[in-house]
Short mmCIF file of C-alpha atoms in Angstrom, two decimals:
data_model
loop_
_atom_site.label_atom_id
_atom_site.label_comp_id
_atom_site.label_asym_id
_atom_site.label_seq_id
_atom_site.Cartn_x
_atom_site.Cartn_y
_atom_site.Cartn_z
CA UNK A 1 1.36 1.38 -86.14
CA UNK A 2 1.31 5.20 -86.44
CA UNK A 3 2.45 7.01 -82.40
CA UNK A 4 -0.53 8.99 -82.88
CA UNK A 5 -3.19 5.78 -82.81
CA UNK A 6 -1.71 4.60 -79.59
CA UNK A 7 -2.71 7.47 -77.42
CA UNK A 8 -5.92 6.75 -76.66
CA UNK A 9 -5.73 3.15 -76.05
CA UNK A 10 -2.67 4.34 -73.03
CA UNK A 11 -4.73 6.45 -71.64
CA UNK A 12 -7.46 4.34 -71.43
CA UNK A 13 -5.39 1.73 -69.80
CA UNK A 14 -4.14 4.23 -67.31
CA UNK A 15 -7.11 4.98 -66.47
CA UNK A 16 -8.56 1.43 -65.64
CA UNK A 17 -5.26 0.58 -63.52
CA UNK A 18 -5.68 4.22 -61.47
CA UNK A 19 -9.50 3.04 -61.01
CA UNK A 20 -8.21 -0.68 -59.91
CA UNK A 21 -6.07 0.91 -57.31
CA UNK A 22 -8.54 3.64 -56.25
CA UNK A 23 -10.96 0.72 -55.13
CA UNK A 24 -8.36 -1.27 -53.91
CA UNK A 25 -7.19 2.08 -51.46
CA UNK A 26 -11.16 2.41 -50.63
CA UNK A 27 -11.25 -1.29 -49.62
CA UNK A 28 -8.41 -1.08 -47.10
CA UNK A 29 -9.41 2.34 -45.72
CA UNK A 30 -12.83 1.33 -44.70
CA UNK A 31 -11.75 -1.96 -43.29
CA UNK A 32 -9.14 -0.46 -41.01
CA UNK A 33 -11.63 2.49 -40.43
CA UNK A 34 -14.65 0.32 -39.30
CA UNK A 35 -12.36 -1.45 -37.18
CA UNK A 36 -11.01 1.94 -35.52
CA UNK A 37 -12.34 5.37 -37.09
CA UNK A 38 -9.40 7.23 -34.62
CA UNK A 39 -6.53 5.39 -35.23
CA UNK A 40 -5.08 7.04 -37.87
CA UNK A 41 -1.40 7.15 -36.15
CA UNK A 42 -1.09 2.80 -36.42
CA UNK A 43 -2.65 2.91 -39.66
CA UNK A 44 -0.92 -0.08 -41.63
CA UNK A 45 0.53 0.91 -44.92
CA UNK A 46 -1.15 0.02 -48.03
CA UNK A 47 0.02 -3.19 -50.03
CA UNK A 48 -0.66 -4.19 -53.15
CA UNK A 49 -2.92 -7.77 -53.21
CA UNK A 50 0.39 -9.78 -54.99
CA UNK A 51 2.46 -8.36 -51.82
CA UNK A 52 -0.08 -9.49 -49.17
CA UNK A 53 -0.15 -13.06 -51.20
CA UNK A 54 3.32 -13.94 -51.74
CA UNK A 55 4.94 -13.20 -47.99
CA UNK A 56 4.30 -11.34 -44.86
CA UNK A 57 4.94 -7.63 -44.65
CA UNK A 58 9.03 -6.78 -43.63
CA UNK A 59 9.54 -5.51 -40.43
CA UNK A 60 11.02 -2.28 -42.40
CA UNK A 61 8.42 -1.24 -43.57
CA UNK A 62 5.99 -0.75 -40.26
CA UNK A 63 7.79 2.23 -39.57
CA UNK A 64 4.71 3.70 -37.15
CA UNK A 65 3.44 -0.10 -36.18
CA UNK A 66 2.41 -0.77 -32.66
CA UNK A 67 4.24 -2.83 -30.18
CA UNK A 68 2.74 -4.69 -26.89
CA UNK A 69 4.31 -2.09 -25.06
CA UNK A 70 2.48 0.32 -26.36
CA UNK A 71 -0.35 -1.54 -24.75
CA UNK A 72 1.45 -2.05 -21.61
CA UNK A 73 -0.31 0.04 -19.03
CA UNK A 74 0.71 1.18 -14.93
CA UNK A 75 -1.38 -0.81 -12.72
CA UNK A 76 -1.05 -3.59 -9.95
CA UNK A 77 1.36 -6.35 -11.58
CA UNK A 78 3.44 -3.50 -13.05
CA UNK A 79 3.93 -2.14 -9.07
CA UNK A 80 4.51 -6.01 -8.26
CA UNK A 81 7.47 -5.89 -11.23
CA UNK A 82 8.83 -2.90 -9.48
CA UNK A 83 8.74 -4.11 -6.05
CA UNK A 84 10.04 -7.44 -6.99
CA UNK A 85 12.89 -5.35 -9.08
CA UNK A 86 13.30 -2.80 -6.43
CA UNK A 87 14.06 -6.18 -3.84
CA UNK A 88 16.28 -7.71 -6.34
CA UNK A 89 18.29 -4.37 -6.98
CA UNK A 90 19.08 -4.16 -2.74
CA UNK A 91 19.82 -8.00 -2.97
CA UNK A 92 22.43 -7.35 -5.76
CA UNK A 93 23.43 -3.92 -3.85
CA UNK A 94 24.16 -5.45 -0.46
CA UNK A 95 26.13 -8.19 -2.56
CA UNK A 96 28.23 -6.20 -4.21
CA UNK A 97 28.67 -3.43 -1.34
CA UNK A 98 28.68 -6.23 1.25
CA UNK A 99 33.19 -6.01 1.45
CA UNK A 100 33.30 -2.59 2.12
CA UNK A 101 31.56 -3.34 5.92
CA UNK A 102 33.09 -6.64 5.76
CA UNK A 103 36.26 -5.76 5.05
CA UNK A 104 36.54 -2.59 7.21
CA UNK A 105 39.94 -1.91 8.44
CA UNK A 106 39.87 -0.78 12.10
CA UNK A 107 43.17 1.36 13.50
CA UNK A 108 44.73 0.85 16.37
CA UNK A 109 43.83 3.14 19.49
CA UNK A 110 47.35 4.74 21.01
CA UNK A 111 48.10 3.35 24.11
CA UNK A 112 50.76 2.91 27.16
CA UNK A 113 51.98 6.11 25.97
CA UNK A 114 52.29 4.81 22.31
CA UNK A 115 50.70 7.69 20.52
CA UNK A 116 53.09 7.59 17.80
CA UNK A 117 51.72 4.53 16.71
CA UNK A 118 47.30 5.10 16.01
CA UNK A 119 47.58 3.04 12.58
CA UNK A 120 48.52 -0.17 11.21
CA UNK A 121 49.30 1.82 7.58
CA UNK A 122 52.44 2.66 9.30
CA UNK A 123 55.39 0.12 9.67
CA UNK A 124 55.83 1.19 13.12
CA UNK A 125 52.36 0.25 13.83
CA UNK A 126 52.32 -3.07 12.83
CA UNK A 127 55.81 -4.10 14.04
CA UNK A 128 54.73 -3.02 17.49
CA UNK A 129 51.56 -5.22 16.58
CA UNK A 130 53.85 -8.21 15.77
CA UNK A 131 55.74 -7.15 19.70
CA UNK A 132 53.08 -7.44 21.36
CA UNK A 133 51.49 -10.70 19.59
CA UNK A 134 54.94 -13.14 20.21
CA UNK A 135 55.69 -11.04 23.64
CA UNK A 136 54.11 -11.30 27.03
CA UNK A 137 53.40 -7.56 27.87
CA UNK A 138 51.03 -6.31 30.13
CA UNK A 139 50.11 -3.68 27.21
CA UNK A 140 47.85 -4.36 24.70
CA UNK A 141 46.94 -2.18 21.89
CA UNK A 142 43.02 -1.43 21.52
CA UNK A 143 41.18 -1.93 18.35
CA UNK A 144 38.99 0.96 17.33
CA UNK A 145 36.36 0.07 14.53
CA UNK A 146 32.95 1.04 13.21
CA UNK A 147 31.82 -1.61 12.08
CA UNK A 148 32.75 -4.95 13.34
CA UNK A 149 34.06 -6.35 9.98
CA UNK A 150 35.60 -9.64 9.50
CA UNK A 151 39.48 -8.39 10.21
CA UNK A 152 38.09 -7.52 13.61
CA UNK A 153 36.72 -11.17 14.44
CA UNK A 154 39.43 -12.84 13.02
CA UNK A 155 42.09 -10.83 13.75
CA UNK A 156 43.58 -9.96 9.99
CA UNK A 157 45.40 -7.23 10.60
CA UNK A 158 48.23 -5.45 8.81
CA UNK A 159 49.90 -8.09 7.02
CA UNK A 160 46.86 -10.58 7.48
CA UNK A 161 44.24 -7.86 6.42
CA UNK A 162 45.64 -7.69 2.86
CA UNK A 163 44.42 -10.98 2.38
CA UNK A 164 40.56 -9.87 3.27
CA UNK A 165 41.23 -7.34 0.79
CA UNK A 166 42.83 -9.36 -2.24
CA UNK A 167 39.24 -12.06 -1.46
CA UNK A 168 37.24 -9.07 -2.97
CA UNK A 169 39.15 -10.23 -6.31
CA UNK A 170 37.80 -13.56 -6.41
CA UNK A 171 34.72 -12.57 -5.15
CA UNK A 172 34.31 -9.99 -8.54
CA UNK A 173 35.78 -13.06 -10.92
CA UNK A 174 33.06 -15.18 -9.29
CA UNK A 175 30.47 -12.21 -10.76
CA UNK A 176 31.83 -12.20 -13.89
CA UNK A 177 31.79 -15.71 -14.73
CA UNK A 178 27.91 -15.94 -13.24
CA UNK A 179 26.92 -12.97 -15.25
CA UNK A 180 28.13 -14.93 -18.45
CA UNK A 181 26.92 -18.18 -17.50
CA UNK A 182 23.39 -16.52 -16.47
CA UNK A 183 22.71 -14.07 -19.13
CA UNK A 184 23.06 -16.83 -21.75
CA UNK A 185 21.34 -19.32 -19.64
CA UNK A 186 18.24 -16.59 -19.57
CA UNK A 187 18.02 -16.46 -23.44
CA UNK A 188 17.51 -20.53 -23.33
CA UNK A 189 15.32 -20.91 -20.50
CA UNK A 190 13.58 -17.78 -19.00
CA UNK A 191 14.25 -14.54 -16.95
CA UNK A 192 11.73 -15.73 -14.47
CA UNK A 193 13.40 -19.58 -14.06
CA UNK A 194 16.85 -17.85 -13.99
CA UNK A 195 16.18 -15.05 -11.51
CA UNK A 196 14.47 -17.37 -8.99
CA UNK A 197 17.40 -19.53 -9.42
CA UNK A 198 19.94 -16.74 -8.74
CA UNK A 199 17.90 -15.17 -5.71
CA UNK A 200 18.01 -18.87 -3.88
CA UNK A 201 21.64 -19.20 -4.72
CA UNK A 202 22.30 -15.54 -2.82
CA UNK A 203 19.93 -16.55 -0.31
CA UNK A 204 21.38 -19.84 0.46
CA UNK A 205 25.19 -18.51 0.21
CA UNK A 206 24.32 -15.01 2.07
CA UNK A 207 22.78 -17.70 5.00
CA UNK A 208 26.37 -19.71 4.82
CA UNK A 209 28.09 -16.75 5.07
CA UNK A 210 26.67 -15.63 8.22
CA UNK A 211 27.58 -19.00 9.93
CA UNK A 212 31.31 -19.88 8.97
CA UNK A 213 34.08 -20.56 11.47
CA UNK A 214 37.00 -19.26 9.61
CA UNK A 215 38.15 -17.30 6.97
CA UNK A 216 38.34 -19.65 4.09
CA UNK A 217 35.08 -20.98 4.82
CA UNK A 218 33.97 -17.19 4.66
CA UNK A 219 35.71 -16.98 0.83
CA UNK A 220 34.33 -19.93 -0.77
CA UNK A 221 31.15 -18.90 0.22
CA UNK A 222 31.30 -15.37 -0.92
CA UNK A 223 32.20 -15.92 -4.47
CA UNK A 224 29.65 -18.56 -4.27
CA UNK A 225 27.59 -15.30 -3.37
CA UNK A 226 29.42 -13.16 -6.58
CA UNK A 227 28.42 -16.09 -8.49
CA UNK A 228 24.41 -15.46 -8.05
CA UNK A 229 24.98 -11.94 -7.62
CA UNK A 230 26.58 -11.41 -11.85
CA UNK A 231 23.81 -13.65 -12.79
CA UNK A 232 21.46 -11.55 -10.73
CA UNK A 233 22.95 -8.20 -12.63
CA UNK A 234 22.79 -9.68 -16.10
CA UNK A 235 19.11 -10.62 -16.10
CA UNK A 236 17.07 -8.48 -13.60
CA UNK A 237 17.10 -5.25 -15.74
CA UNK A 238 16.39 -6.99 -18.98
CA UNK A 239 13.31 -8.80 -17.27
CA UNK A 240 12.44 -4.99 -16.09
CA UNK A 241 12.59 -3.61 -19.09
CA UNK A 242 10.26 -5.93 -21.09
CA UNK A 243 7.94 -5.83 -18.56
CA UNK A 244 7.45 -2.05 -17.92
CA UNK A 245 6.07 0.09 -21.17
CA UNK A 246 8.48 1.88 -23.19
CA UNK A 247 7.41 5.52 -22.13
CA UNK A 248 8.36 4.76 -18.80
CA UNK A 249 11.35 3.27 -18.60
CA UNK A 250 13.68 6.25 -17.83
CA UNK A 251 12.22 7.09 -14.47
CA UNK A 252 11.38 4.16 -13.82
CA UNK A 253 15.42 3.62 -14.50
CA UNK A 254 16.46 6.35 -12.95
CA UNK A 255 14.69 5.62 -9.74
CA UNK A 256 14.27 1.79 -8.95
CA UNK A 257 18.73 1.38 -9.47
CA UNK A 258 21.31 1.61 -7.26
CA UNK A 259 22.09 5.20 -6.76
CA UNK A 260 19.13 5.67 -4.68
CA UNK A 261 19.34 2.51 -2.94
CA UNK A 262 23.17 3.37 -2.01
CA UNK A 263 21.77 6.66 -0.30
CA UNK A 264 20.15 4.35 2.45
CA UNK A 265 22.13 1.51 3.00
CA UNK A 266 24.80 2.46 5.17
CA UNK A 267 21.88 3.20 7.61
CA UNK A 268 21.12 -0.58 7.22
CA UNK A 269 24.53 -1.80 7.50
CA UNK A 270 24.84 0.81 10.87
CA UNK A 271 21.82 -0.92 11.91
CA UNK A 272 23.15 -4.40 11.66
CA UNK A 273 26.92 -3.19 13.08
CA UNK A 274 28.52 -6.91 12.05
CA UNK A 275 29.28 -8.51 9.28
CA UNK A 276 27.04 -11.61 10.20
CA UNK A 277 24.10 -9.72 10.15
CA UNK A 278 24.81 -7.81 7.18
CA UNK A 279 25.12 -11.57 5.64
CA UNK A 280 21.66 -12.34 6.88
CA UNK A 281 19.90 -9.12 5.82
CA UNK A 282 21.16 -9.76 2.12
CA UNK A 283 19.70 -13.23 2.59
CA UNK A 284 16.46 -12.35 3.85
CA UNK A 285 16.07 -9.20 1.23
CA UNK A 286 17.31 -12.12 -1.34
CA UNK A 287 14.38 -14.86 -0.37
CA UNK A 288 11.36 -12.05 -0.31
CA UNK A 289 12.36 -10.99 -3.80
CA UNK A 290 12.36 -14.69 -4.72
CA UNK A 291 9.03 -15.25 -2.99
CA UNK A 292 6.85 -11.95 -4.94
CA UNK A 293 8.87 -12.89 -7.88
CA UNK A 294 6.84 -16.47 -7.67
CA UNK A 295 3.42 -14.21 -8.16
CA UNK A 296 4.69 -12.64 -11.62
CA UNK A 297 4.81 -14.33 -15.14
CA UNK A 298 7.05 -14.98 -17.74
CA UNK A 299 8.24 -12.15 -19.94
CA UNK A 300 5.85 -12.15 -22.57
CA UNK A 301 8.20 -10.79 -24.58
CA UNK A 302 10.95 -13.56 -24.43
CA UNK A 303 8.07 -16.24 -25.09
CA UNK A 304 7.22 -14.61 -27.94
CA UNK A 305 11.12 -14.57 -29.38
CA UNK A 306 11.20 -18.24 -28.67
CA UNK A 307 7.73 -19.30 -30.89
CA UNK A 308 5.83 -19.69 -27.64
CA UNK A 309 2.92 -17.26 -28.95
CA UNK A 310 -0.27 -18.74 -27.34
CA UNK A 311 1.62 -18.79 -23.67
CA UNK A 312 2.23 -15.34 -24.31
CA UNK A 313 -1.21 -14.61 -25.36
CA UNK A 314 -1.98 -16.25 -22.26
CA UNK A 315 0.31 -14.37 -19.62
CA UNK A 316 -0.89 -11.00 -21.79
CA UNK A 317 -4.51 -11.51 -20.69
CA UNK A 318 -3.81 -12.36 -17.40
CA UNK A 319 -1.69 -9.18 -17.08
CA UNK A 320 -4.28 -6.89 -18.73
CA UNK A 321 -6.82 -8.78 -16.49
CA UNK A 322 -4.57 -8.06 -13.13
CA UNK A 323 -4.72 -4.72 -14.29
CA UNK A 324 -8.11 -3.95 -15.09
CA UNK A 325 -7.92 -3.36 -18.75
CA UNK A 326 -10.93 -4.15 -20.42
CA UNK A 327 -10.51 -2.24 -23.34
CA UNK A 328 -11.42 -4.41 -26.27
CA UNK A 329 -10.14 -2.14 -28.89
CA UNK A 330 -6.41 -2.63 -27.76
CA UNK A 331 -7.42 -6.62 -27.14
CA UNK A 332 -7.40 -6.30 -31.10
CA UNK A 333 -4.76 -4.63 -31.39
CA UNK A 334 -2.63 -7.17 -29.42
CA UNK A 335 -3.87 -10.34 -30.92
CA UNK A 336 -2.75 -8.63 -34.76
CA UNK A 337 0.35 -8.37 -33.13
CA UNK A 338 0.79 -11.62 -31.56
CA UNK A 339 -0.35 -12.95 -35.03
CA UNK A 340 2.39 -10.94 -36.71
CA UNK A 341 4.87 -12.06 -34.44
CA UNK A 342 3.62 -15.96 -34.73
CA UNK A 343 4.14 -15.51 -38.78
CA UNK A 344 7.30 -14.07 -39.01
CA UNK A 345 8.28 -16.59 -36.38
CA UNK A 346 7.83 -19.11 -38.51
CA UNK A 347 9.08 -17.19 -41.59
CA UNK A 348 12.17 -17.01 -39.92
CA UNK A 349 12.84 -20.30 -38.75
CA UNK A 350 11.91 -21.75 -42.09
CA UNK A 351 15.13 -19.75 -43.58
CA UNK A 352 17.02 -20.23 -40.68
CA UNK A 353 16.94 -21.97 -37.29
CA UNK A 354 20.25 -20.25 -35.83
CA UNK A 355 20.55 -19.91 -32.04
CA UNK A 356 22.37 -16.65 -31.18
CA UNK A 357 25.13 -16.73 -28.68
CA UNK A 358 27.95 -14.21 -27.42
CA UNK A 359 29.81 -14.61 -30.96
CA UNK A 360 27.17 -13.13 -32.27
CA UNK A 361 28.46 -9.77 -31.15
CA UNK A 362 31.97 -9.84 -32.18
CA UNK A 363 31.09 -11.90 -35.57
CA UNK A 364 31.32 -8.65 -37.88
CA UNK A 365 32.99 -5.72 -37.57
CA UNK A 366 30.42 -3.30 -36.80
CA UNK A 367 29.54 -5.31 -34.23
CA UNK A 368 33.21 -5.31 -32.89
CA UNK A 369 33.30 -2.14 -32.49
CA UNK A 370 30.03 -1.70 -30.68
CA UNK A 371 30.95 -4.27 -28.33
CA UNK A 372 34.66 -2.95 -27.50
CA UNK A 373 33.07 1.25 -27.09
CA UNK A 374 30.75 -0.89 -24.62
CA UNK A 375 33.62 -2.91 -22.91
CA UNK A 376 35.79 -0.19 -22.54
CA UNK A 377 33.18 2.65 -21.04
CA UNK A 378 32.48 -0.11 -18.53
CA UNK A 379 35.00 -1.12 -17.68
CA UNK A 380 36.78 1.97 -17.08
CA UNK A 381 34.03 2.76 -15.03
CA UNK A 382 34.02 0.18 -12.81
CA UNK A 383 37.62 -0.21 -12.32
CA UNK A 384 37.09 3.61 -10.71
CA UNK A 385 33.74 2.97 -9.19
CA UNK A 386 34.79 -0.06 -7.23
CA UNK A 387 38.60 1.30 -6.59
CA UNK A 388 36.81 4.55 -4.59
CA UNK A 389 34.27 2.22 -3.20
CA UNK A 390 36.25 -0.53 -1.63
CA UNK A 391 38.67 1.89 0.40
CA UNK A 392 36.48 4.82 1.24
CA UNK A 393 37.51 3.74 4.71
CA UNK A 394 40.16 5.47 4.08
CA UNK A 395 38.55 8.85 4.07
CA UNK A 396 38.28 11.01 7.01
CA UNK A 397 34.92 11.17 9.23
CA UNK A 398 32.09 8.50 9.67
CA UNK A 399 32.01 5.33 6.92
CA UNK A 400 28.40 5.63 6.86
CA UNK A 401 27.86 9.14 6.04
CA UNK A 402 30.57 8.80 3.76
CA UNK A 403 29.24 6.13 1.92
CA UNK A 404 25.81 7.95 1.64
CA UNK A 405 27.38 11.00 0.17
CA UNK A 406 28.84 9.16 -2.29
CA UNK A 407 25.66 7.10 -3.09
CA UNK A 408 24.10 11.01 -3.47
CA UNK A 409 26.56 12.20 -6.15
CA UNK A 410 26.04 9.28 -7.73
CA UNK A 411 21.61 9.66 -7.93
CA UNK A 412 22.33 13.10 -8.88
CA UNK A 413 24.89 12.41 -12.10
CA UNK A 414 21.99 9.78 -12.60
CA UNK A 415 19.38 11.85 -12.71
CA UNK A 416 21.33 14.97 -14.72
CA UNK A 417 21.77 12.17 -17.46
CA UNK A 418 18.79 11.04 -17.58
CA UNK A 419 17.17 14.08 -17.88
CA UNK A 420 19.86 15.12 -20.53
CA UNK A 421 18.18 12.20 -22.08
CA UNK A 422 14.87 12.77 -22.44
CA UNK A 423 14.52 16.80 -22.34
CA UNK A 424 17.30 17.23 -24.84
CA UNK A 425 16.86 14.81 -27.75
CA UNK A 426 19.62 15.88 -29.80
CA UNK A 427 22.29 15.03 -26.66
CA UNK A 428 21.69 11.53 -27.60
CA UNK A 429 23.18 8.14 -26.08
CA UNK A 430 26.40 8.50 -27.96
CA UNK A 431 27.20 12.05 -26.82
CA UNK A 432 26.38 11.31 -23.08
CA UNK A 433 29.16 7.96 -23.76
CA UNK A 434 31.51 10.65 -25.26
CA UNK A 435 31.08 13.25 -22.41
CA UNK A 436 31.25 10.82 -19.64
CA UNK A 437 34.31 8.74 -20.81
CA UNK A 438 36.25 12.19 -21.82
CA UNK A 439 35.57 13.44 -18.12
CA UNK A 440 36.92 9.82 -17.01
CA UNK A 441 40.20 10.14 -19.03
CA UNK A 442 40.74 13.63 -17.70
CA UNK A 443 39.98 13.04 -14.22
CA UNK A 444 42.47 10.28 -14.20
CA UNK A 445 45.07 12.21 -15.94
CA UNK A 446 44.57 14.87 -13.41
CA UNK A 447 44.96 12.53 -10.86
CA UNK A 448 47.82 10.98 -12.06
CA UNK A 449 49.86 14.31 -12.54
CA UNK A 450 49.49 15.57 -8.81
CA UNK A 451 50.17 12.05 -7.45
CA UNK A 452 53.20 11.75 -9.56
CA UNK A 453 54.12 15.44 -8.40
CA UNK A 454 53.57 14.61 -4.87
CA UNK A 455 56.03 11.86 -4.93
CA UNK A 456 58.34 14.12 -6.34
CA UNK A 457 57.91 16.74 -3.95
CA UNK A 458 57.89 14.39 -1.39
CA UNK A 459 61.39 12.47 -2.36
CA UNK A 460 62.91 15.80 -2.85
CA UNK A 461 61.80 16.53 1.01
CA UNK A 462 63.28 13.55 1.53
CA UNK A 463 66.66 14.59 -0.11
CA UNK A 464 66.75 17.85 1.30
CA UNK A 465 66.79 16.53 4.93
CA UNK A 466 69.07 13.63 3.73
CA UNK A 467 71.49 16.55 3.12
CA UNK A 468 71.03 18.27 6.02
CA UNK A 469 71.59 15.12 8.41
CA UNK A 470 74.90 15.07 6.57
CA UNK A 471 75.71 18.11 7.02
CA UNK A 472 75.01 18.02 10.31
CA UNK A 473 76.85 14.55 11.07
CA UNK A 474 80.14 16.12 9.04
CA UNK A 475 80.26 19.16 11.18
CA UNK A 476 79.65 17.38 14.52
CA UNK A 477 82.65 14.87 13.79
CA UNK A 478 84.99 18.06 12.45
CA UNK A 479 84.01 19.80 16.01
CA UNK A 480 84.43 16.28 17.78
CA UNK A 481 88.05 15.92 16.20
CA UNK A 482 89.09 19.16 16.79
#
């Protein structure tokens, strides 16, 4: 057949299938439209009818969909997740912070005209210690101490308080293992099962603690303690953060964490003065947390990763009833969601029923990498964090004020990030990594180059005087002979 005759029957055709989709467009607009006439911003792309037939919509391709947090709203039970988070976050605090009161070297107060002798860093010090403990002298060297730690009231000292300090090791292993153990443990079973678990266990342990007779009794019980405490760490922000909506989660961040916390809890440990105490205030902070945490639900969102959709439908209404959202428009909303969520669900377990583990983020090499950046950032920052915090004893002034100075610097850097964050888009996640593990390495550098030129300067001290006591021993024995 001649080109020209088959013109008019392509156009024609064209024109039926633009006509076909123009009705189809029509349909779709004024259902979503009668539904909502102002929601143009979670309009749903269109789909062609053999699409919306043969499999649910991918995930890819709801680039502006809504989420539940988008429906998440501040009102009562979100103030009850931030109390209950705020309690937890002072539990794990006073955990973690607990050996730097407990562990409190005191120094020794001169005495009997021993001046030379006001530390037990010194040699001196604690060799006239060791006199005075196998001698019967009517001296005795004072102990002077602000806060009556566990050296004091056992009487670890010098050679005996290294031992108080190498427990703070076990104590950390015992947080590492229970942060493994527990953040895996929340995936299977809840955040809400696994939190009340872990604020019983510090409850229970922080009680123990506060009633041992001796120092071993006082270890075993505080990496019992550590144990809780890592689990504790692992799964209280992750039940924060898919419970609070996603437009406030960086003050909400930046102000229910440590940092702030830190500020005011040397006053609490100057307040309680002993170690015994101390124990008992983490317990009590521990079993109130536990308690308001009783009055909260499930995360909605980890029911609805595990299938459990009409639970979370369930927990969702009594949220939104809690706090007073009646809005039926956004009641829609959620149950489409929940609905999309139950399908692919299913979708996906149908293809593949694999439970995801830690493997999981070492199994490619992307991930590998991800994971390591992570590792390393952390822990390079806690092996600096912890290494100032355990011996800021050994800084000048009061321990108290010094510990809520630090806790200061550290809100501030907090809140300059997070700011960074949110005011200045284009900083990103990555570059504040970058900045803050560059500063790191260069601090320690810096550090590492005047220490290693003190001890130089210092053992060259050392060898000048050296020569100068020889000089002065050769000329007195020349003098002495002649």
């Amino acid at each position: 057949m001649p080109k020209e005759e088959m013109v008019p029957d392509e156009k024609e055709k064209l024109q039926i299938e633009d006509t076909e989709k123009e009705d189809v467009k029509e349909l779709i607009e004024s259902g979503s439209n009668s539904d909502n006439d102002n929601d143009d911003d979670n309009e749903a792309p269109i789909l062609e009818p053999d699409e919306v037939v043969l499999e649910p919509v991918p995930a890819e391709t709801h680039k502006n969909a809504a989420t539940l947090s988008d429906f998440a709203q501040l009102g009562p039970y979100l103030y009850l997740i931030l109390i209950v988070i705020e309690c937890s976050t002072l539990t794990s605090l006073s955990s973690m912070v607990y050996m730097v009161y407990a562990g409190y070297k005191p120094s020794l107060i001169p005495s009997c005209n021993l001046s030379q002798y006001n530390n037990f860093t010194s040699p001196n010090g604690c060799n006239l210690l060791g006199l005075y403990r196998n001698e019967s002298t009517a001296c005795r060297p004072s102990l002077s101490y602000q806060f009556y730690s566990v050296n004091v009231e056992f009487n670890m000292l010098c050679e005996d308080g290294k031992a108080v300090k190498n427990s703070i090791t076990y104590q950390m292993v015992g947080v590492l293992i229970g942060a493994f153990v527990f953040g895996q443990i929340s995936d299977m079973f809840g955040r809400k099962r696994v939190l009340i678990i872990v604020l019983l266990g510090i409850s229970i342990f922080s009680l123990l603690t506060a009633n041992v007779g001796n120092f071993v009794q006082f270890l075993m019980t505080r990496i019992a303690v550590g144990f809780f405490t890592g689990g504790l760490s692992a799964v209280q922000g992750v039940f924060l953060i898919e419970n609070i909506p996603k437009r406030h989660r960086m003050w909400v961040n930046t102000i229910v964490t440590w940092s702030p916390n830190y500020i005011f809890f040397p006053l609490i440990a100057y307040l309680c003065y002993t170690w015994r105490k101390l124990s008992l205030f983490t317990s009590g902070i521990s079993l109130l947390a536990c308690i308001l945490l009783a009055f909260t639900f499930e995360s909605p969102r980890w029911m609805i990763q595990k299938g459990r959709i009409s639970e979370a439908r369930n927990a969702i209404a009594k949220i939104r009833k809690i706090n007073g959202d009646t809005n039926e428009v956004d009641a829609a909303h959620i149950e489409e969601i929940l609905a999309d969520e139950e399908k692919m669900y299913a979708n996906k377990h149908k293809s593949s029923g694999k439970k995801y583990t830690f493997y999981h983020i070492v199994c490619t090499k992307t991930y590998l990498i991800w994971t390591l950046t992570l590792c390393y950032g952390v822990i390079s920052a806690s092996l600096i964090n912890y290494g100032l915090l355990f011996n800021i004893e050994t800084l000048s002034g009061s321990l108290f004020w010094n510990s809520s100075l630090y806790g200061i610097v550290r809100w501030s850097t907090n809140c300059f990030v997070g700011s960074s964050d949110y005011f200045i888009p284009k900083f990103g996640r990555k570059t504040l990594h970058l900045v803050a593990v560059v500063f790191i390495v260069v601090a320690v550098i810096t550090i590492s180059i005047l220490y290693t030129i003190g001890k130089a300067m210092l053992y060259l001290k050392f060898k000048l005087f050296k020569v100068q006591v020889d000089k002065m021993i050769t000329i007195s024995i020349f003098a002495t002979s002649r």
